[in-house]
Amino acid sequence: STTKASTTAAPSSTEPINQTSYQYHVNTMKQIIFTPKAPQPIGAYSQAVKYGSMLYISGQIPIDPETGKVVLDSAKKETRLVMDNIGEILRAAGMTFENVLQATILLKDINDFEKVNKVYSEYFKPETAPARVAYQVANLPKNVNIEIMMIAGE
């Protein structure tokens, strides 16, 4: 498994994050989840926080984790990259898409919904798909077209 429990403090915002996935235990209930296989946070937040049996995944935008660069392409390619990155965060927490309970999709253009939904649907079985909401928003970080956040549980 690529996930390991860390006994040291989580990296500060000025320290480079090493290339190891970790779960940093803030207390007995709260754990910070990180994997280098998903984009590093671009602000003061974690990729995900696990609290007890619940996992809260921060909004993910289409950033290539290997280059750190935003990918602005088709709605389908951007959605696939976001979903793949979320999959890596789920794996770092010991979960899969079947653990996802709720998803929030933010779109710059709601007219992309059908294309986004087609790719998004590939990651879930219809009988275990999570609750979901999608919104059109005025703007998103780094001027991207899509952001997706999820909540999962064991």
mmCIF file with all atom_site columns, C-alpha atoms in Angstrom:
data_model
loop_
_atom_site.group_PDB
_atom_site.id
_atom_site.type_symbol
_atom_site.label_atom_id
_atom_site.label_alt_id
_atom_site.label_comp_id
_atom_site.label_asym_id
_atom_site.label_entity_id
_atom_site.label_seq_id
_atom_site.pdbx_PDB_ins_code
_atom_site.Cartn_x
_atom_site.Cartn_y
_atom_site.Cartn_z
_atom_site.occupancy
_atom_site.B_iso_or_equiv
_atom_site.pdbx_formal_charge
_atom_site.auth_seq_id
_atom_site.auth_comp_id
_atom_site.auth_asym_id
_atom_site.auth_atom_id
_atom_site.pdbx_PDB_model_num
ATOM 1   C CA . SER A 1 1   ? 0.000   0.000  0.000   1.00 0.00 ? 1   SER A CA 1
ATOM 2   C CA . THR A 1 2   ? 1.217   3.518  -0.743  1.00 0.00 ? 2   THR A CA 1
ATOM 3   C CA . THR A 1 3   ? -0.491  4.924  2.331   1.00 0.00 ? 3   THR A CA 1
ATOM 4   C CA . LYS A 1 4   ? 1.390   5.130  5.590   1.00 0.00 ? 4   LYS A CA 1
ATOM 5   C CA . ALA A 1 5   ? 0.705   6.762  8.899   1.00 0.00 ? 5   ALA A CA 1
ATOM 6   C CA . SER A 1 6   ? 3.088   9.595  9.680   1.00 0.00 ? 6   SER A CA 1
ATOM 7   C CA . THR A 1 7   ? 4.382   10.192 13.168  1.00 0.00 ? 7   THR A CA 1
ATOM 8   C CA . THR A 1 8   ? 5.909   13.557 12.248  1.00 0.00 ? 8   THR A CA 1
ATOM 9   C CA . ALA A 1 9   ? 4.225   16.849 11.653  1.00 0.00 ? 9   ALA A CA 1
ATOM 10  C CA . ALA A 1 10  ? 2.669   17.497 8.285   1.00 0.00 ? 10  ALA A CA 1
ATOM 11  C CA . PRO A 1 11  ? 4.785   19.651 5.985   1.00 0.00 ? 11  PRO A CA 1
ATOM 12  C CA . SER A 1 12  ? 4.403   23.383 6.428   1.00 0.00 ? 12  SER A CA 1
ATOM 13  C CA . SER A 1 13  ? 3.290   25.423 3.461   1.00 0.00 ? 13  SER A CA 1
ATOM 14  C CA . THR A 1 14  ? 6.917   26.407 2.817   1.00 0.00 ? 14  THR A CA 1
ATOM 15  C CA . GLU A 1 15  ? 8.347   22.885 2.895   1.00 0.00 ? 15  GLU A CA 1
ATOM 16  C CA . PRO A 1 16  ? 8.303   20.774 -0.266  1.00 0.00 ? 16  PRO A CA 1
ATOM 17  C CA . ILE A 1 17  ? 5.991   17.805 0.096   1.00 0.00 ? 17  ILE A CA 1
ATOM 18  C CA . ASN A 1 18  ? 7.849   14.525 -0.329  1.00 0.00 ? 18  ASN A CA 1
ATOM 19  C CA . GLN A 1 19  ? 6.709   11.976 -2.862  1.00 0.00 ? 19  GLN A CA 1
ATOM 20  C CA . THR A 1 20  ? 5.106   9.641  -0.315  1.00 0.00 ? 20  THR A CA 1
ATOM 21  C CA . SER A 1 21  ? 1.416   9.338  0.423   1.00 0.00 ? 21  SER A CA 1
ATOM 22  C CA . TYR A 1 22  ? 0.598   9.859  4.054   1.00 0.00 ? 22  TYR A CA 1
ATOM 23  C CA . GLN A 1 23  ? -2.119  10.091 6.617   1.00 0.00 ? 23  GLN A CA 1
ATOM 24  C CA . TYR A 1 24  ? -1.198  12.677 9.233   1.00 0.00 ? 24  TYR A CA 1
ATOM 25  C CA . HIS A 1 25  ? -3.123  12.115 12.464  1.00 0.00 ? 25  HIS A CA 1
ATOM 26  C CA . VAL A 1 26  ? -4.192  15.486 13.910  1.00 0.00 ? 26  VAL A CA 1
ATOM 27  C CA . ASN A 1 27  ? -6.008  13.721 16.743  1.00 0.00 ? 27  ASN A CA 1
ATOM 28  C CA . THR A 1 28  ? -7.624  10.346 17.239  1.00 0.00 ? 28  THR A CA 1
ATOM 29  C CA . MET A 1 29  ? -10.457 11.220 14.846  1.00 0.00 ? 29  MET A CA 1
ATOM 30  C CA . LYS A 1 30  ? -8.975  13.643 12.275  1.00 0.00 ? 30  LYS A CA 1
ATOM 31  C CA . GLN A 1 31  ? -6.425  12.525 9.670   1.00 0.00 ? 31  GLN A CA 1
ATOM 32  C CA . ILE A 1 32  ? -4.970  14.553 6.801   1.00 0.00 ? 32  ILE A CA 1
ATOM 33  C CA . ILE A 1 33  ? -4.783  12.523 3.586   1.00 0.00 ? 33  ILE A CA 1
ATOM 34  C CA . PHE A 1 34  ? -2.121  13.268 0.952   1.00 0.00 ? 34  PHE A CA 1
ATOM 35  C CA . THR A 1 35  ? -0.898  11.502 -2.162  1.00 0.00 ? 35  THR A CA 1
ATOM 36  C CA . PRO A 1 36  ? 1.635   12.761 -4.724  1.00 0.00 ? 36  PRO A CA 1
ATOM 37  C CA . LYS A 1 37  ? -0.501  10.986 -7.360  1.00 0.00 ? 37  LYS A CA 1
ATOM 38  C CA . ALA A 1 38  ? -2.999  13.860 -7.176  1.00 0.00 ? 38  ALA A CA 1
ATOM 39  C CA . PRO A 1 39  ? -2.304  17.602 -7.478  1.00 0.00 ? 39  PRO A CA 1
ATOM 40  C CA . GLN A 1 40  ? -0.691  19.304 -4.520  1.00 0.00 ? 40  GLN A CA 1
ATOM 41  C CA . PRO A 1 41  ? -3.014  21.796 -2.814  1.00 0.00 ? 41  PRO A CA 1
ATOM 42  C CA . ILE A 1 42  ? -2.698  25.308 -4.242  1.00 0.00 ? 42  ILE A CA 1
ATOM 43  C CA . GLY A 1 43  ? -3.707  26.987 -0.991  1.00 0.00 ? 43  GLY A CA 1
ATOM 44  C CA . ALA A 1 44  ? -4.177  26.458 2.728   1.00 0.00 ? 44  ALA A CA 1
ATOM 45  C CA . TYR A 1 45  ? -6.136  23.217 2.515   1.00 0.00 ? 45  TYR A CA 1
ATOM 46  C CA . SER A 1 46  ? -5.592  19.453 2.362   1.00 0.00 ? 46  SER A CA 1
ATOM 47  C CA . GLN A 1 47  ? -6.379  17.107 -0.517  1.00 0.00 ? 47  GLN A CA 1
ATOM 48  C CA . ALA A 1 48  ? -8.710  15.346 1.906   1.00 0.00 ? 48  ALA A CA 1
ATOM 49  C CA . VAL A 1 49  ? -9.521  15.071 5.578   1.00 0.00 ? 49  VAL A CA 1
ATOM 50  C CA . LYS A 1 50  ? -10.694 11.838 7.130   1.00 0.00 ? 50  LYS A CA 1
ATOM 51  C CA . TYR A 1 51  ? -12.737 12.258 10.296  1.00 0.00 ? 51  TYR A CA 1
ATOM 52  C CA . GLY A 1 52  ? -13.651 8.946  11.849  1.00 0.00 ? 52  GLY A CA 1
ATOM 53  C CA . SER A 1 53  ? -15.092 6.880  9.023   1.00 0.00 ? 53  SER A CA 1
ATOM 54  C CA . MET A 1 54  ? -15.891 9.916  6.825   1.00 0.00 ? 54  MET A CA 1
ATOM 55  C CA . LEU A 1 55  ? -13.629 11.312 4.086   1.00 0.00 ? 55  LEU A CA 1
ATOM 56  C CA . TYR A 1 56  ? -14.017 14.901 2.877   1.00 0.00 ? 56  TYR A CA 1
ATOM 57  C CA . ILE A 1 57  ? -12.235 15.455 -0.445  1.00 0.00 ? 57  ILE A CA 1
ATOM 58  C CA . SER A 1 58  ? -11.426 19.054 -1.318  1.00 0.00 ? 58  SER A CA 1
ATOM 59  C CA . GLY A 1 59  ? -12.562 20.424 -4.647  1.00 0.00 ? 59  GLY A CA 1
ATOM 60  C CA . GLN A 1 60  ? -10.318 19.079 -7.401  1.00 0.00 ? 60  GLN A CA 1
ATOM 61  C CA . ILE A 1 61  ? -9.666  20.963 -10.609 1.00 0.00 ? 61  ILE A CA 1
ATOM 62  C CA . PRO A 1 62  ? -8.022  19.614 -13.782 1.00 0.00 ? 62  PRO A CA 1
ATOM 63  C CA . ILE A 1 63  ? -4.366  19.778 -12.783 1.00 0.00 ? 63  ILE A CA 1
ATOM 64  C CA . ASP A 1 64  ? -1.865  17.217 -14.037 1.00 0.00 ? 64  ASP A CA 1
ATOM 65  C CA . PRO A 1 65  ? -0.225  15.892 -10.842 1.00 0.00 ? 65  PRO A CA 1
ATOM 66  C CA . GLU A 1 66  ? 3.044   15.151 -12.666 1.00 0.00 ? 66  GLU A CA 1
ATOM 67  C CA . THR A 1 67  ? 3.527   18.652 -14.078 1.00 0.00 ? 67  THR A CA 1
ATOM 68  C CA . GLY A 1 68  ? 1.409   20.725 -11.703 1.00 0.00 ? 68  GLY A CA 1
ATOM 69  C CA . LYS A 1 69  ? -0.071  22.466 -14.741 1.00 0.00 ? 69  LYS A CA 1
ATOM 70  C CA . VAL A 1 70  ? -3.748  23.201 -15.318 1.00 0.00 ? 70  VAL A CA 1
ATOM 71  C CA . VAL A 1 71  ? -5.225  21.248 -18.224 1.00 0.00 ? 71  VAL A CA 1
ATOM 72  C CA . LEU A 1 72  ? -7.771  23.250 -20.209 1.00 0.00 ? 72  LEU A CA 1
ATOM 73  C CA . ASP A 1 73  ? -9.064  20.958 -22.913 1.00 0.00 ? 73  ASP A CA 1
ATOM 74  C CA . SER A 1 74  ? -12.440 19.399 -23.627 1.00 0.00 ? 74  SER A CA 1
ATOM 75  C CA . ALA A 1 75  ? -15.028 18.977 -20.869 1.00 0.00 ? 75  ALA A CA 1
ATOM 76  C CA . LYS A 1 76  ? -14.589 15.204 -21.152 1.00 0.00 ? 76  LYS A CA 1
ATOM 77  C CA . LYS A 1 77  ? -10.778 15.259 -20.770 1.00 0.00 ? 77  LYS A CA 1
ATOM 78  C CA . GLU A 1 78  ? -10.925 17.729 -17.887 1.00 0.00 ? 78  GLU A CA 1
ATOM 79  C CA . THR A 1 79  ? -13.558 15.626 -16.110 1.00 0.00 ? 79  THR A CA 1
ATOM 80  C CA . ARG A 1 80  ? -11.525 12.429 -16.580 1.00 0.00 ? 80  ARG A CA 1
ATOM 81  C CA . LEU A 1 81  ? -8.422  14.078 -15.098 1.00 0.00 ? 81  LEU A CA 1
ATOM 82  C CA . VAL A 1 82  ? -10.380 15.377 -12.102 1.00 0.00 ? 82  VAL A CA 1
ATOM 83  C CA . MET A 1 83  ? -12.010 11.986 -11.521 1.00 0.00 ? 83  MET A CA 1
ATOM 84  C CA . ASP A 1 84  ? -8.686  10.142 -11.854 1.00 0.00 ? 84  ASP A CA 1
ATOM 85  C CA . ASN A 1 85  ? -7.134  12.528 -9.314  1.00 0.00 ? 85  ASN A CA 1
ATOM 86  C CA . ILE A 1 86  ? -10.044 11.957 -6.918  1.00 0.00 ? 86  ILE A CA 1
ATOM 87  C CA . GLY A 1 87  ? -9.563  8.203  -7.401  1.00 0.00 ? 87  GLY A CA 1
ATOM 88  C CA . GLU A 1 88  ? -5.951  8.541  -6.240  1.00 0.00 ? 88  GLU A CA 1
ATOM 89  C CA . ILE A 1 89  ? -7.041  10.472 -3.142  1.00 0.00 ? 89  ILE A CA 1
ATOM 90  C CA . LEU A 1 90  ? -9.644  7.811  -2.384  1.00 0.00 ? 90  LEU A CA 1
ATOM 91  C CA . ARG A 1 91  ? -6.970  5.096  -2.723  1.00 0.00 ? 91  ARG A CA 1
ATOM 92  C CA . ALA A 1 92  ? -4.621  7.008  -0.391  1.00 0.00 ? 92  ALA A CA 1
ATOM 93  C CA . ALA A 1 93  ? -7.422  6.906  2.186   1.00 0.00 ? 93  ALA A CA 1
ATOM 94  C CA . GLY A 1 94  ? -8.052  3.182  1.598   1.00 0.00 ? 94  GLY A CA 1
ATOM 95  C CA . MET A 1 95  ? -11.329 3.774  -0.252  1.00 0.00 ? 95  MET A CA 1
ATOM 96  C CA . THR A 1 96  ? -12.798 3.519  -3.761  1.00 0.00 ? 96  THR A CA 1
ATOM 97  C CA . PHE A 1 97  ? -15.528 5.299  -5.707  1.00 0.00 ? 97  PHE A CA 1
ATOM 98  C CA . GLU A 1 98  ? -17.998 2.833  -4.163  1.00 0.00 ? 98  GLU A CA 1
ATOM 99  C CA . ASN A 1 99  ? -17.379 4.605  -0.833  1.00 0.00 ? 99  ASN A CA 1
ATOM 100 C CA . VAL A 1 100 ? -18.498 7.969  -2.229  1.00 0.00 ? 100 VAL A CA 1
ATOM 101 C CA . LEU A 1 101 ? -21.717 9.200  -0.620  1.00 0.00 ? 101 LEU A CA 1
ATOM 102 C CA . GLN A 1 102 ? -22.072 12.656 -2.142  1.00 0.00 ? 102 GLN A CA 1
ATOM 103 C CA . ALA A 1 103 ? -20.516 14.643 -4.999  1.00 0.00 ? 103 ALA A CA 1
ATOM 104 C CA . THR A 1 104 ? -20.669 18.325 -5.852  1.00 0.00 ? 104 THR A CA 1
ATOM 105 C CA . ILE A 1 105 ? -19.814 19.410 -9.390  1.00 0.00 ? 105 ILE A CA 1
ATOM 106 C CA . LEU A 1 106 ? -19.115 23.059 -10.164 1.00 0.00 ? 106 LEU A CA 1
ATOM 107 C CA . LEU A 1 107 ? -19.187 24.040 -13.837 1.00 0.00 ? 107 LEU A CA 1
ATOM 108 C CA . LYS A 1 108 ? -18.278 27.279 -15.558 1.00 0.00 ? 108 LYS A CA 1
ATOM 109 C CA . ASP A 1 109 ? -20.851 26.385 -18.235 1.00 0.00 ? 109 ASP A CA 1
ATOM 110 C CA . ILE A 1 110 ? -23.839 24.204 -17.353 1.00 0.00 ? 110 ILE A CA 1
ATOM 111 C CA . ASN A 1 111 ? -24.105 23.342 -21.055 1.00 0.00 ? 111 ASN A CA 1
ATOM 112 C CA . ASP A 1 112 ? -21.102 21.043 -20.460 1.00 0.00 ? 112 ASP A CA 1
ATOM 113 C CA . PHE A 1 113 ? -23.163 18.976 -18.012 1.00 0.00 ? 113 PHE A CA 1
ATOM 114 C CA . GLU A 1 114 ? -24.080 16.214 -20.468 1.00 0.00 ? 114 GLU A CA 1
ATOM 115 C CA . LYS A 1 115 ? -20.411 15.693 -21.475 1.00 0.00 ? 115 LYS A CA 1
ATOM 116 C CA . VAL A 1 116 ? -19.260 15.826 -17.849 1.00 0.00 ? 116 VAL A CA 1
ATOM 117 C CA . ASN A 1 117 ? -21.990 13.414 -16.752 1.00 0.00 ? 117 ASN A CA 1
ATOM 118 C CA . LYS A 1 118 ? -20.986 10.893 -19.440 1.00 0.00 ? 118 LYS A CA 1
ATOM 119 C CA . VAL A 1 119 ? -17.415 10.668 -18.072 1.00 0.00 ? 119 VAL A CA 1
ATOM 120 C CA . TYR A 1 120 ? -18.456 10.981 -14.399 1.00 0.00 ? 120 TYR A CA 1
ATOM 121 C CA . SER A 1 121 ? -20.880 8.054  -14.820 1.00 0.00 ? 121 SER A CA 1
ATOM 122 C CA . GLU A 1 122 ? -18.038 5.730  -15.882 1.00 0.00 ? 122 GLU A CA 1
ATOM 123 C CA . TYR A 1 123 ? -16.667 5.829  -12.320 1.00 0.00 ? 123 TYR A CA 1
ATOM 124 C CA . PHE A 1 124 ? -19.829 4.621  -10.574 1.00 0.00 ? 124 PHE A CA 1
ATOM 125 C CA . LYS A 1 125 ? -22.129 1.619  -10.760 1.00 0.00 ? 125 LYS A CA 1
ATOM 126 C CA . PRO A 1 126 ? -25.727 2.829  -11.188 1.00 0.00 ? 126 PRO A CA 1
ATOM 127 C CA . GLU A 1 127 ? -26.880 0.826  -8.156  1.00 0.00 ? 127 GLU A CA 1
ATOM 128 C CA . THR A 1 128 ? -24.266 2.395  -5.831  1.00 0.00 ? 128 THR A CA 1
ATOM 129 C CA . ALA A 1 129 ? -23.953 5.895  -7.332  1.00 0.00 ? 129 ALA A CA 1
ATOM 130 C CA . PRO A 1 130 ? -23.742 8.704  -4.763  1.00 0.00 ? 130 PRO A CA 1
ATOM 131 C CA . ALA A 1 131 ? -26.068 11.618 -4.227  1.00 0.00 ? 131 ALA A CA 1
ATOM 132 C CA . ARG A 1 132 ? -24.967 14.488 -6.451  1.00 0.00 ? 132 ARG A CA 1
ATOM 133 C CA . VAL A 1 133 ? -25.552 18.125 -7.256  1.00 0.00 ? 133 VAL A CA 1
ATOM 134 C CA . ALA A 1 134 ? -24.196 20.230 -10.121 1.00 0.00 ? 134 ALA A CA 1
ATOM 135 C CA . TYR A 1 135 ? -24.103 24.013 -10.364 1.00 0.00 ? 135 TYR A CA 1
ATOM 136 C CA . GLN A 1 136 ? -23.012 26.589 -12.878 1.00 0.00 ? 136 GLN A CA 1
ATOM 137 C CA . VAL A 1 137 ? -20.749 29.142 -11.183 1.00 0.00 ? 137 VAL A CA 1
ATOM 138 C CA . ALA A 1 138 ? -19.391 32.515 -12.282 1.00 0.00 ? 138 ALA A CA 1
ATOM 139 C CA . ASN A 1 139 ? -15.732 31.471 -12.016 1.00 0.00 ? 139 ASN A CA 1
ATOM 140 C CA . LEU A 1 140 ? -13.446 28.781 -10.610 1.00 0.00 ? 140 LEU A CA 1
ATOM 141 C CA . PRO A 1 141 ? -9.841  28.768 -9.325  1.00 0.00 ? 141 PRO A CA 1
ATOM 142 C CA . LYS A 1 142 ? -7.219  29.189 -12.055 1.00 0.00 ? 142 LYS A CA 1
ATOM 143 C CA . ASN A 1 143 ? -10.059 29.948 -14.492 1.00 0.00 ? 143 ASN A CA 1
ATOM 144 C CA . VAL A 1 144 ? -10.797 26.228 -15.008 1.00 0.00 ? 144 VAL A CA 1
ATOM 145 C CA . ASN A 1 145 ? -14.071 24.861 -16.354 1.00 0.00 ? 145 ASN A CA 1
ATOM 146 C CA . ILE A 1 146 ? -14.823 22.218 -13.690 1.00 0.00 ? 146 ILE A CA 1
ATOM 147 C CA . GLU A 1 147 ? -14.271 21.483 -10.008 1.00 0.00 ? 147 GLU A CA 1
ATOM 148 C CA . ILE A 1 148 ? -15.526 18.394 -8.181  1.00 0.00 ? 148 ILE A CA 1
ATOM 149 C CA . MET A 1 149 ? -15.575 17.687 -4.448  1.00 0.00 ? 149 MET A CA 1
ATOM 150 C CA . MET A 1 150 ? -16.759 14.503 -2.745  1.00 0.00 ? 150 MET A CA 1
ATOM 151 C CA . ILE A 1 151 ? -17.662 13.023 0.606   1.00 0.00 ? 151 ILE A CA 1
ATOM 152 C CA . ALA A 1 152 ? -17.034 9.315  1.191   1.00 0.00 ? 152 ALA A CA 1
ATOM 153 C CA . GLY A 1 153 ? -17.544 6.958  4.116   1.00 0.00 ? 153 GLY A CA 1
ATOM 154 C CA . GLU A 1 154 ? -16.386 3.539  5.211   1.00 0.00 ? 154 GLU A CA 1
#
